[in-house]
mmCIF file of C-alpha atoms and ligand atoms in Angstrom:
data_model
loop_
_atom_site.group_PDB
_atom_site.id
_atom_site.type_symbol
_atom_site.label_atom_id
_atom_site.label_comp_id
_atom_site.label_asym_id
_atom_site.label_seq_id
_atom_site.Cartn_x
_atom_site.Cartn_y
_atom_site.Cartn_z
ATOM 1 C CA UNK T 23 0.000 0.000 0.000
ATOM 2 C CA UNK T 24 1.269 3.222 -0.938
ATOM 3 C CA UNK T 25 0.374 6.385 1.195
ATOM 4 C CA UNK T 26 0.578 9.845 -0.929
ATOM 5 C CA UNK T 27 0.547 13.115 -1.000
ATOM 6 C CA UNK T 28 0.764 16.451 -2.974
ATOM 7 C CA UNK T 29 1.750 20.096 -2.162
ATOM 8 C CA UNK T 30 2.296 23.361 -4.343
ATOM 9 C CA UNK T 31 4.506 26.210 -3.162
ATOM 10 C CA UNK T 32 5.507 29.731 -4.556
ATOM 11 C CA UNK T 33 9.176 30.796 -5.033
ATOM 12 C CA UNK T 34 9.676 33.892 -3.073
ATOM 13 C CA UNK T 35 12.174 37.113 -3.774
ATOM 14 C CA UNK T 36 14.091 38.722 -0.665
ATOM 15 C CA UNK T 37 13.428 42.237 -0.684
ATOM 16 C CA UNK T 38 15.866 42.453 2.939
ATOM 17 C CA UNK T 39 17.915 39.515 1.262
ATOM 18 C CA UNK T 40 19.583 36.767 3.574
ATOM 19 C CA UNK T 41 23.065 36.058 2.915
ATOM 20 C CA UNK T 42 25.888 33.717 5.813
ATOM 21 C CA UNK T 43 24.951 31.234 7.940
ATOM 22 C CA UNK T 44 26.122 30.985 11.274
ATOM 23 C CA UNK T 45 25.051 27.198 10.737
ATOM 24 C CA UNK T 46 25.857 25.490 7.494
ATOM 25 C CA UNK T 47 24.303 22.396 8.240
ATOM 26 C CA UNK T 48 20.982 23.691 9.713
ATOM 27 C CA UNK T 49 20.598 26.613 7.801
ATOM 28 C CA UNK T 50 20.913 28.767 10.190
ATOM 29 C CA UNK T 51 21.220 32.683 9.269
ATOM 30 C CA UNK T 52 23.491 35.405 10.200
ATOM 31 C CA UNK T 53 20.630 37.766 9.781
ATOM 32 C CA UNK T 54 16.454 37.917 9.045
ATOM 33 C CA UNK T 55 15.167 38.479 5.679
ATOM 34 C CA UNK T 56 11.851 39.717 4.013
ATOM 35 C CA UNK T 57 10.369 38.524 0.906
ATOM 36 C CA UNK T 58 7.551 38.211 -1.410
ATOM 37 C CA UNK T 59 5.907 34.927 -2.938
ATOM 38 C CA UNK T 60 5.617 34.900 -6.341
ATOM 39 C CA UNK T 61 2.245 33.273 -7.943
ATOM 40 C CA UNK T 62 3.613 32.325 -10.928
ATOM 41 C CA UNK T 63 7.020 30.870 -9.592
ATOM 42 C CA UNK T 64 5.591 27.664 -8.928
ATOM 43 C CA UNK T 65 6.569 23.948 -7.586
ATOM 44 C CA UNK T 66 4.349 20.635 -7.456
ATOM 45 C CA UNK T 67 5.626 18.079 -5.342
ATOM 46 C CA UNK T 68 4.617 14.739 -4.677
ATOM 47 C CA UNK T 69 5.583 12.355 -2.216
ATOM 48 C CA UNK T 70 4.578 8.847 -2.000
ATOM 49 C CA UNK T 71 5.629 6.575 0.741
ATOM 50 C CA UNK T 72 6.185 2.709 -0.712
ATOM 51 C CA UNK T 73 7.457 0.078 1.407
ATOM 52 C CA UNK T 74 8.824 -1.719 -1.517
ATOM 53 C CA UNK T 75 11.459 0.789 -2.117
ATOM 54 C CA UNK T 76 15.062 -0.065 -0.889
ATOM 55 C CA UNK T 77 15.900 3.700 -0.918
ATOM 56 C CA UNK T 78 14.234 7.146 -1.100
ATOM 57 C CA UNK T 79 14.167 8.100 -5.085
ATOM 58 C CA UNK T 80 13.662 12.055 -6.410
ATOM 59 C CA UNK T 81 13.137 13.033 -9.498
ATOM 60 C CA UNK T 82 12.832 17.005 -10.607
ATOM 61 C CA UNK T 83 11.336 17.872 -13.670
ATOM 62 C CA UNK T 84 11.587 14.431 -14.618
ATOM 63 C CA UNK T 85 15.355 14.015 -13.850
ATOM 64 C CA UNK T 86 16.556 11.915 -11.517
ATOM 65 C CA UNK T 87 18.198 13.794 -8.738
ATOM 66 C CA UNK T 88 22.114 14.097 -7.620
ATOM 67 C CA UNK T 89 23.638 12.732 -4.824
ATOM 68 C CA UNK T 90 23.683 16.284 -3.496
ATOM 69 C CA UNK T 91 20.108 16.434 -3.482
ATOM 70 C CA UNK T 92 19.078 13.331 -2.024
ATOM 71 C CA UNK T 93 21.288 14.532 0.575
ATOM 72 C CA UNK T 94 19.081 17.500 1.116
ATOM 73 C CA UNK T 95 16.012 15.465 1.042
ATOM 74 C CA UNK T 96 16.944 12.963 3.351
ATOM 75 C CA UNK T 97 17.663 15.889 5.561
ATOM 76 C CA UNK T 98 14.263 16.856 5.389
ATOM 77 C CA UNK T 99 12.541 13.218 6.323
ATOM 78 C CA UNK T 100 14.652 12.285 8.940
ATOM 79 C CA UNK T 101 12.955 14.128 11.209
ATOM 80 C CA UNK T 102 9.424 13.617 9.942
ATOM 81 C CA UNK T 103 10.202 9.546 10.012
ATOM 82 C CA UNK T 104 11.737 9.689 13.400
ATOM 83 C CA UNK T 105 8.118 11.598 14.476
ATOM 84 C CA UNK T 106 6.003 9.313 12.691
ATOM 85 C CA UNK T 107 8.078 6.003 13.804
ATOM 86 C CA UNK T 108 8.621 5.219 9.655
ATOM 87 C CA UNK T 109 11.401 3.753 8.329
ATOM 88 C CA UNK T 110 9.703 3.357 4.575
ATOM 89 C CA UNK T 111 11.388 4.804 1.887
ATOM 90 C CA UNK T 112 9.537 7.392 -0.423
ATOM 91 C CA UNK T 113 9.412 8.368 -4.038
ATOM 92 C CA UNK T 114 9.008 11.855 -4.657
ATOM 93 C CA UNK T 115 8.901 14.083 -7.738
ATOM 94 C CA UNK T 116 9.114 17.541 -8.025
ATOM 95 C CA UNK T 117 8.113 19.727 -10.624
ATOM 96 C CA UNK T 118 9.100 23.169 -11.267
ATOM 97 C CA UNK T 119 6.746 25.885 -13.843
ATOM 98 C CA UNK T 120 10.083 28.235 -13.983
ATOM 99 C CA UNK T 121 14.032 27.572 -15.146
ATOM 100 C CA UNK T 122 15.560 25.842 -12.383
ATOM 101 C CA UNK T 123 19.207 26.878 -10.581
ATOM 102 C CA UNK T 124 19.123 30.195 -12.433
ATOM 103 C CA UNK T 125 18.760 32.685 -8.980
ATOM 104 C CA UNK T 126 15.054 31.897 -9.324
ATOM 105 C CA UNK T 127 15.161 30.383 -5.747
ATOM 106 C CA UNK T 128 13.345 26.782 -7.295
ATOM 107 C CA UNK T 129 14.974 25.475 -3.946
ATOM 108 C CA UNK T 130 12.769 27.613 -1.876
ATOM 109 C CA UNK T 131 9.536 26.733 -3.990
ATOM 110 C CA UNK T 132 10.514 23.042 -3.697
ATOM 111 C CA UNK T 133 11.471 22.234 -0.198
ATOM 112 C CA UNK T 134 8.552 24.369 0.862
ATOM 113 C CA UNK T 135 6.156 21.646 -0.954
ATOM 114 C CA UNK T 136 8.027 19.054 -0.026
ATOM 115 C CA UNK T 137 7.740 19.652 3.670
ATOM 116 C CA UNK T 138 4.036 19.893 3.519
ATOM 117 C CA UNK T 139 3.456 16.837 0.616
ATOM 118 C CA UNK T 140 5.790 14.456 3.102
ATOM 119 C CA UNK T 141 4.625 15.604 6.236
ATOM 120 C CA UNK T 142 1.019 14.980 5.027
ATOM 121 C CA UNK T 143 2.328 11.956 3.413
ATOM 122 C CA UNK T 144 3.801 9.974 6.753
ATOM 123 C CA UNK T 145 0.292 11.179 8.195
ATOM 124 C CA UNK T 146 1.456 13.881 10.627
ATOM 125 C CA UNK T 147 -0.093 17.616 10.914
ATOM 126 C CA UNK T 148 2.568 20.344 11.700
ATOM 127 C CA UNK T 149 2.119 23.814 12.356
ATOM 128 C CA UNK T 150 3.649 26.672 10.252
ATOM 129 C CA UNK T 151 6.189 27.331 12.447
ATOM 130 C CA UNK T 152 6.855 23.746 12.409
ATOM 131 C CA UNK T 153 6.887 23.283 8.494
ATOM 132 C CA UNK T 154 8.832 26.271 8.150
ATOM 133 C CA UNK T 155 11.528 24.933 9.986
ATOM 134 C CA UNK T 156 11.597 21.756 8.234
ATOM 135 C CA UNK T 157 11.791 23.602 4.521
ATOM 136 C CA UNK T 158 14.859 25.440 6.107
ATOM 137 C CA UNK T 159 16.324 22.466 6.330
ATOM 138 C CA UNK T 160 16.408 21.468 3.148
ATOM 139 C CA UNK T 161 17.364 25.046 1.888
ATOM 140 C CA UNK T 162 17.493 28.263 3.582
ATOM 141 C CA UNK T 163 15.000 30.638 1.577
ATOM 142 C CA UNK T 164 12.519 27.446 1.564
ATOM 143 C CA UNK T 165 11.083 28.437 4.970
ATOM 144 C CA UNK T 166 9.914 32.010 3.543
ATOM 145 C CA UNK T 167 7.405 30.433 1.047
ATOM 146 C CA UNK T 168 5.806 28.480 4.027
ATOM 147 C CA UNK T 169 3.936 31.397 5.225
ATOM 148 C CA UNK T 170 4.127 32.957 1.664
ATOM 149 C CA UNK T 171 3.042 36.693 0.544
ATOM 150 C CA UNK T 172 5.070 38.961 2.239
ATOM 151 C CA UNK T 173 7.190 37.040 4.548
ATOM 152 C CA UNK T 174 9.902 38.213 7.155
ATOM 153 C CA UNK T 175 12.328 35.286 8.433
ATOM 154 C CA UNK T 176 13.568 35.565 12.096
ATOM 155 C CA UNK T 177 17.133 34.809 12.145
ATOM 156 C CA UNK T 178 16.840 33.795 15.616
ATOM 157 C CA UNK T 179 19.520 32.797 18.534
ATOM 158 C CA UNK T 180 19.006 29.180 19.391
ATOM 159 C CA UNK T 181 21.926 26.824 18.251
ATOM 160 C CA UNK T 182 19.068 24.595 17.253
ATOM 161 C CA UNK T 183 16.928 26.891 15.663
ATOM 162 C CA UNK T 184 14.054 26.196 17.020
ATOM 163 C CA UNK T 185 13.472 30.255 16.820
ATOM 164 C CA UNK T 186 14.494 30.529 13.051
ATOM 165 C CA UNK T 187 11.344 30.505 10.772
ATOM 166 C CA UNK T 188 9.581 33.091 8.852
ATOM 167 C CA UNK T 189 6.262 34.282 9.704
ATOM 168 C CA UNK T 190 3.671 36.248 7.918
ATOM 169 C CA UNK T 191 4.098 40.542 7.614
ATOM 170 C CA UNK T 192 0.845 40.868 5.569
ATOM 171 C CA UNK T 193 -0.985 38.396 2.920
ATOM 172 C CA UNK T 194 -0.713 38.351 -0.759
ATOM 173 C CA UNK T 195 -3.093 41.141 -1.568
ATOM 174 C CA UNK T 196 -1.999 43.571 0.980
ATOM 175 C CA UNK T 197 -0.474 45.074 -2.039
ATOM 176 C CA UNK T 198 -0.347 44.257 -5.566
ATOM 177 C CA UNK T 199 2.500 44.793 -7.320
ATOM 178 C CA UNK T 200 4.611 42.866 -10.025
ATOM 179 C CA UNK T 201 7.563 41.613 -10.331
ATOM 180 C CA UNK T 202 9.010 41.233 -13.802
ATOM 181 C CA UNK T 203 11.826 38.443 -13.665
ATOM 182 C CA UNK T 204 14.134 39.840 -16.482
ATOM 183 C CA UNK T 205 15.991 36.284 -17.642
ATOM 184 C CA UNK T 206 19.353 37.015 -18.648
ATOM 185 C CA UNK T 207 20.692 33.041 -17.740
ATOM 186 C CA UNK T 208 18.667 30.037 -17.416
ATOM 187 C CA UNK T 209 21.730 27.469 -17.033
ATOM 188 C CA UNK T 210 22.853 26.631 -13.536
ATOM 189 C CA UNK T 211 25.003 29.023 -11.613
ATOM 190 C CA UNK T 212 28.889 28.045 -11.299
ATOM 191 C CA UNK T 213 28.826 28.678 -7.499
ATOM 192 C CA UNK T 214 25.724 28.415 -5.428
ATOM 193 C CA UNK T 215 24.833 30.608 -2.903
ATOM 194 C CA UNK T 216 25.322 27.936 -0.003
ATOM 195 C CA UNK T 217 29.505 27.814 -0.846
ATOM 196 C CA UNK T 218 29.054 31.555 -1.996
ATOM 197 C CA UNK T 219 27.667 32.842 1.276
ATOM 198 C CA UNK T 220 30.450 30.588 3.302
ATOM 199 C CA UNK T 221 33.243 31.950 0.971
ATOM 200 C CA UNK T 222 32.335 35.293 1.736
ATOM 201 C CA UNK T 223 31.471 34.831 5.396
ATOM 202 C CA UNK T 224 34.856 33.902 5.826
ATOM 203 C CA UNK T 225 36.894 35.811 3.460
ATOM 204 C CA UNK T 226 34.771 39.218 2.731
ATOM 205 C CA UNK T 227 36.189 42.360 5.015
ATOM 206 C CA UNK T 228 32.786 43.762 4.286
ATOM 207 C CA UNK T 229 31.020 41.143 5.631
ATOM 208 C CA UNK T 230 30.455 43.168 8.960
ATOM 209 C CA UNK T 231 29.384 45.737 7.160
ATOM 210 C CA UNK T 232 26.796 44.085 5.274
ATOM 211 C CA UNK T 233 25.439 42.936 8.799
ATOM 212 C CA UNK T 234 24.891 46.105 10.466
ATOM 213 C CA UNK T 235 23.134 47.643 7.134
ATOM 214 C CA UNK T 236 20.615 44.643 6.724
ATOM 215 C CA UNK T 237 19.849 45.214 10.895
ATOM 216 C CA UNK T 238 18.962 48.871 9.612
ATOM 217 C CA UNK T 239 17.076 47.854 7.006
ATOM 218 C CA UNK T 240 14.781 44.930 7.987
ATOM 219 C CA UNK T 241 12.681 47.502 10.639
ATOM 220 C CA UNK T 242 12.394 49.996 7.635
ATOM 221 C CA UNK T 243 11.434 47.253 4.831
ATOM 222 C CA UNK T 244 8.684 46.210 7.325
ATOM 223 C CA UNK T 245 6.998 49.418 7.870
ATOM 224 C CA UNK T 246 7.200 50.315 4.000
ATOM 225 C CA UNK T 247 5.566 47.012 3.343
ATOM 226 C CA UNK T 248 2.757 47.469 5.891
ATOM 227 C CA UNK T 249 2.255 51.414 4.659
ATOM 228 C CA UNK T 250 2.569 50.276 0.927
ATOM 229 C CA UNK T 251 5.329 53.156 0.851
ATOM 230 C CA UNK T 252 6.632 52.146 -2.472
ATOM 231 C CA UNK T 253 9.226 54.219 -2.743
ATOM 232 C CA UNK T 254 10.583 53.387 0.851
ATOM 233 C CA UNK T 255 10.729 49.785 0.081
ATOM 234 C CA UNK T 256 12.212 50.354 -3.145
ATOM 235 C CA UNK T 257 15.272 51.908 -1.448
ATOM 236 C CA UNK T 258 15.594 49.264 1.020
ATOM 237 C CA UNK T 259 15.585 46.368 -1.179
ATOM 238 C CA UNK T 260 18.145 47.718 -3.565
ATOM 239 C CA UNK T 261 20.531 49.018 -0.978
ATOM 240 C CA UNK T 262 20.173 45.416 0.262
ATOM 241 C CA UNK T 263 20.776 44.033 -2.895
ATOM 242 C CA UNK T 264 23.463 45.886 -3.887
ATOM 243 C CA UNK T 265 25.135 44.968 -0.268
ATOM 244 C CA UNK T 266 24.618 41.746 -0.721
ATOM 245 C CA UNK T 267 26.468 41.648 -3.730
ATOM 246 C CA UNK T 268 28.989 43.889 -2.393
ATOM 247 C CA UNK T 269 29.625 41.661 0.402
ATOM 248 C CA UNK T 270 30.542 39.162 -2.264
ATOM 249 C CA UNK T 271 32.921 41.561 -4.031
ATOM 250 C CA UNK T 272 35.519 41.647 -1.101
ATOM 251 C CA UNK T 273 35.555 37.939 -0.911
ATOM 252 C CA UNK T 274 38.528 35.855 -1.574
ATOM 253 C CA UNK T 275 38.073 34.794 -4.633
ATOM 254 C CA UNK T 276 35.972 37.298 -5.633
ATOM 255 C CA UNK T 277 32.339 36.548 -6.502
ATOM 256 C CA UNK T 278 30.495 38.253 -9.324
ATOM 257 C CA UNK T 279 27.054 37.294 -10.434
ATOM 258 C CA UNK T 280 26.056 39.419 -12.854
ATOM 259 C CA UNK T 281 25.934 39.397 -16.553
ATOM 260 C CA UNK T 282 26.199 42.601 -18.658
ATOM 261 C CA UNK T 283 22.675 42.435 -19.033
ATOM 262 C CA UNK T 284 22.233 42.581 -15.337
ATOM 263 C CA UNK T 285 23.743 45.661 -15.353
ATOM 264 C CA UNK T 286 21.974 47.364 -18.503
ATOM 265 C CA UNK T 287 18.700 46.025 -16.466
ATOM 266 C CA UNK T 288 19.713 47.941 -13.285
ATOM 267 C CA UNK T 289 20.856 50.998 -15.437
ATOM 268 C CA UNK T 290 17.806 51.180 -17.344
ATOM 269 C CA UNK T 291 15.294 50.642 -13.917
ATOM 270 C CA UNK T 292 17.446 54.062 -12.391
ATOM 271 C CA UNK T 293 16.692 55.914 -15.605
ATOM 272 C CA UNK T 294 12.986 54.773 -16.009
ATOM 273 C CA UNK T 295 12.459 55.987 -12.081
ATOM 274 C CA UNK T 296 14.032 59.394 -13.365
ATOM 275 C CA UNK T 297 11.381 59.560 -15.658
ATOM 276 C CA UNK T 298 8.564 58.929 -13.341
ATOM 277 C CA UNK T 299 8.161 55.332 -13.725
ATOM 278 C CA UNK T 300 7.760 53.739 -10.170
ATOM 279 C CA UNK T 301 10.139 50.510 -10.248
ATOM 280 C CA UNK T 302 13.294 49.120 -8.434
ATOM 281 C CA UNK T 303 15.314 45.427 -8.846
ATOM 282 C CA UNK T 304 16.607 43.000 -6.783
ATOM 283 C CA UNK T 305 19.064 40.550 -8.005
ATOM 284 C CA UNK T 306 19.520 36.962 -6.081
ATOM 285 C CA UNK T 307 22.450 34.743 -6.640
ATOM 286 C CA UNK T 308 22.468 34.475 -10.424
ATOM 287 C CA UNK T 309 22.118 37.262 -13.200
ATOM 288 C CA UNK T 310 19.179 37.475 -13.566
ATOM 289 C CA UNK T 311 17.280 41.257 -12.414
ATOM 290 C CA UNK T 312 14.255 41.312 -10.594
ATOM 291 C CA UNK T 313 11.782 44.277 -11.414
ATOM 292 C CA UNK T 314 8.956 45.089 -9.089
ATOM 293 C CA UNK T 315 6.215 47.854 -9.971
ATOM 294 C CA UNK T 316 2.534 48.575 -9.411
ATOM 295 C CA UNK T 317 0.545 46.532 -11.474
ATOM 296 C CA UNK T 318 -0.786 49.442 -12.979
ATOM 297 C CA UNK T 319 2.319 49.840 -14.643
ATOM 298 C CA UNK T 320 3.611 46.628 -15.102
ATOM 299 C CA UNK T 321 2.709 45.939 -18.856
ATOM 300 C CA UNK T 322 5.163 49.174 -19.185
ATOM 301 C CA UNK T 323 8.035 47.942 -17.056
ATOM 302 C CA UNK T 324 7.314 44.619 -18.954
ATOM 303 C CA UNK T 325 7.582 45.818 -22.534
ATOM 304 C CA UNK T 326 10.726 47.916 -21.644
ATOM 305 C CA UNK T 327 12.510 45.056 -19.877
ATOM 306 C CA UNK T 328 12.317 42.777 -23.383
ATOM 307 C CA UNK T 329 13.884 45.578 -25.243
ATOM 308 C CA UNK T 330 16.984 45.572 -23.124
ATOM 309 C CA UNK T 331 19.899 43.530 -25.090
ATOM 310 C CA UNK T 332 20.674 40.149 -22.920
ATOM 311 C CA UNK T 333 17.305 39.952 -21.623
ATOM 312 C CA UNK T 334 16.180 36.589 -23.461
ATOM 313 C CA UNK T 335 12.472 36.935 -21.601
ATOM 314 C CA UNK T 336 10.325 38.816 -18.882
ATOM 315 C CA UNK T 337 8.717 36.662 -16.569
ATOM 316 C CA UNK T 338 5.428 38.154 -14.566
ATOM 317 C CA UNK T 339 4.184 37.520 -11.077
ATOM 318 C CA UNK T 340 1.759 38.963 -8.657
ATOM 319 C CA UNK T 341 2.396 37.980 -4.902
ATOM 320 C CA UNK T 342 2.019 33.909 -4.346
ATOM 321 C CA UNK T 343 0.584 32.319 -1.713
ATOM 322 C CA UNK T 344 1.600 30.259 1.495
ATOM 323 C CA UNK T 345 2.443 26.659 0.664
ATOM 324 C CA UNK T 346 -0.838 24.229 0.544
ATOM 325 C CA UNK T 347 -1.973 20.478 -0.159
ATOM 326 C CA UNK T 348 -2.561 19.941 -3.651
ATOM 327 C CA UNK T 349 -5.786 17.186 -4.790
ATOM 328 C CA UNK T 350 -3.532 16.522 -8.482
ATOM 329 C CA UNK T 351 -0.909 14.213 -8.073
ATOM 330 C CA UNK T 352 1.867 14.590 -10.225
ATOM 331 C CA UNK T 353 1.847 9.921 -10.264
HETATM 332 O O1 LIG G 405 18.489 29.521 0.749
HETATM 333 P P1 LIG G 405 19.303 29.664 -0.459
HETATM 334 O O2 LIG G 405 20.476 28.775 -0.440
HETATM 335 O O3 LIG G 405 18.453 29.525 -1.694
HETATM 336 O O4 LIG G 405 19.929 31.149 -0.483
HETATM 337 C C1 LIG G 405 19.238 32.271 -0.924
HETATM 338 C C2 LIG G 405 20.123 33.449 -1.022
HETATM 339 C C3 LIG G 405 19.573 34.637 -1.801
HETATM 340 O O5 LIG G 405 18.625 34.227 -2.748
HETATM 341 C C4 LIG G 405 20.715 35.302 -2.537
HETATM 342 C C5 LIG G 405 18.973 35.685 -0.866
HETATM 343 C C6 LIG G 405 17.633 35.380 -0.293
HETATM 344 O O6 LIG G 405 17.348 35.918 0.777
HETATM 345 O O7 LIG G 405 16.833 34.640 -0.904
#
């Protein structure tokens, strides 16, 4: 007998972006983060306990996964076994509706479902809090798009994290605005953000720097959000993005994300706000340059975006919700 289940989760965007762990292996953060669920950045995942199985299988998209990622999975069902007193192995398959490992945070999407599809799967009913925790396992960002819509992770102080999770600032249509996903890379980044962050942790003289700004900016990100001061946020989230990215700068080796598109995206967003156009960006790990605006705008920001050379597409979303069980599963 086979026991199954299916959950759908939104990627999310940091706004107040989270980058160093003061835990690698829990996830823990050096500081909180805010972010936004994207509707249109989603994952399906299913998960399907079978006691024939000899050893947990994954596929994504319809690949099967890496060592690497079994690792993370496993990760994420230890503790759900050990609670429900399992020791079946599960198949589970994952699919993303966006291009995967390009800084479009498909982790976050994906460990997000597959903490709800498992947990519903071996039977036991957690709490956000509780699933929130358990997508952090698996990746960091993961536990934002629990709660989804405008999240705010607590970095928290316990060595076992029991206090880092991310809770709710204000639900999906709080505020509507777009975000225009400007793809200038869909392959898979040559250094992911968990040895990026750890590189320049260790290495990056303005790591303390980038600290102390994001502790001013996470108090001022949250009151913009709950005002829907656009232009307040705006500010925050690109002095945290270009922080971020600083931070990376002073590391040894150097790390440098973006593309010459990136920059021709950030360029052009500067001179379009110049002009009275309401929009700023927000660049992840990768090259690719986030654009949010009022949707009353957007099919502007949108049209101007695929004009820019090195942008191969424009990729719209209004704010996503939390993660939830899904009735379609995807075998
Ligand atoms: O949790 P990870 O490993 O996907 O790291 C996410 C890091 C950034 O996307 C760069 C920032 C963030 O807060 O999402």
């Amino acid at each position: 007998m086979t026991r199954k289940a299916s959950a759908e989760a939104c990627a999310n965007i940091a706004l107040i972006k989270y980058w160093g762990k003061r835990d690698a292996e829990r996830h823990l953060p050096c500081n909180g983060s805010i972010s936004l669920a994207l509707a249109d950045l989603r994952t399906v995942t299913t998960v399907a306990i079978d006691p024939s199985l000899t050893a947990d299988t994954l596929a994504l998209d319809g690949h099967p996964a890496s060592a690497a990622e079994l690792g993370r999975l496993g990760k994420v069902l230890r503790p759900l076994r050990e609670r429900a007193g399992e020791t079946a192995c599960v198949r589970v398959e994952s699919v993303n509706y966006f291009p995967t490992a390009a800084g479009l945070a498909s982790s976050a999407a994906g460990f997000a479902a597959l903490a709800l599809a498992a947990a519903a799967a071996y039977d036991l009913t957690l709490d956000e809090p509780e699933l929130s925790r358990l997508a952090r396992i698996g990746s960091g960002s993961a536990c934002r798009s629990v709660p989804g819509g405008w999240a705010e992770w607590h970095a928290g102080t316990d060595p076992a994290g029991l206090d880092s999770f991310a809770t709710r600032l204000a639900p999906p249509d709080h505020w509507d605005l777009r975000v225009m996903v400007g793809l200038v890379a869909t392959g898979p980044k040559a250094v992911g953000s968990g040895a990026g962050m750890a590189g320049t942790v260790a290495t990056s003289p303005f790591y303390a720097g980038w600290l102390q700004g994001v502790a001013e900016d996470l108090p001022v990100a949250r009151a913009a959000i709950l005002a829907r001061d656009f232009d307040t946020l705006g500010e925050a989230a690109e002095r945290s993005c270009l922080r971020m990215h600083g931070s990376m700068l002073g590391a040894v080796p150097p790390l440098l994300y973006w593309q010459p598109a990136t920059i021709a995206v950030m360029q052009a967003v500067w001179q379009w706000r110049q002009e009275g156009l309401p929009c700023f960006f927000t660049i992840d790990a990768g090259p690719n340059v986030k654009v949010f605006c009022p949707a009353a705008v957007a099919a502007d920001v949108e049209r101007r975006m695929k004009f820019i050379p090195g942008v191969t597409g424009v990729r719209a979303s209004g704010p996503g919700q939390g993660v939830a069980l899904s009735k379609a599963h995807l075998f």
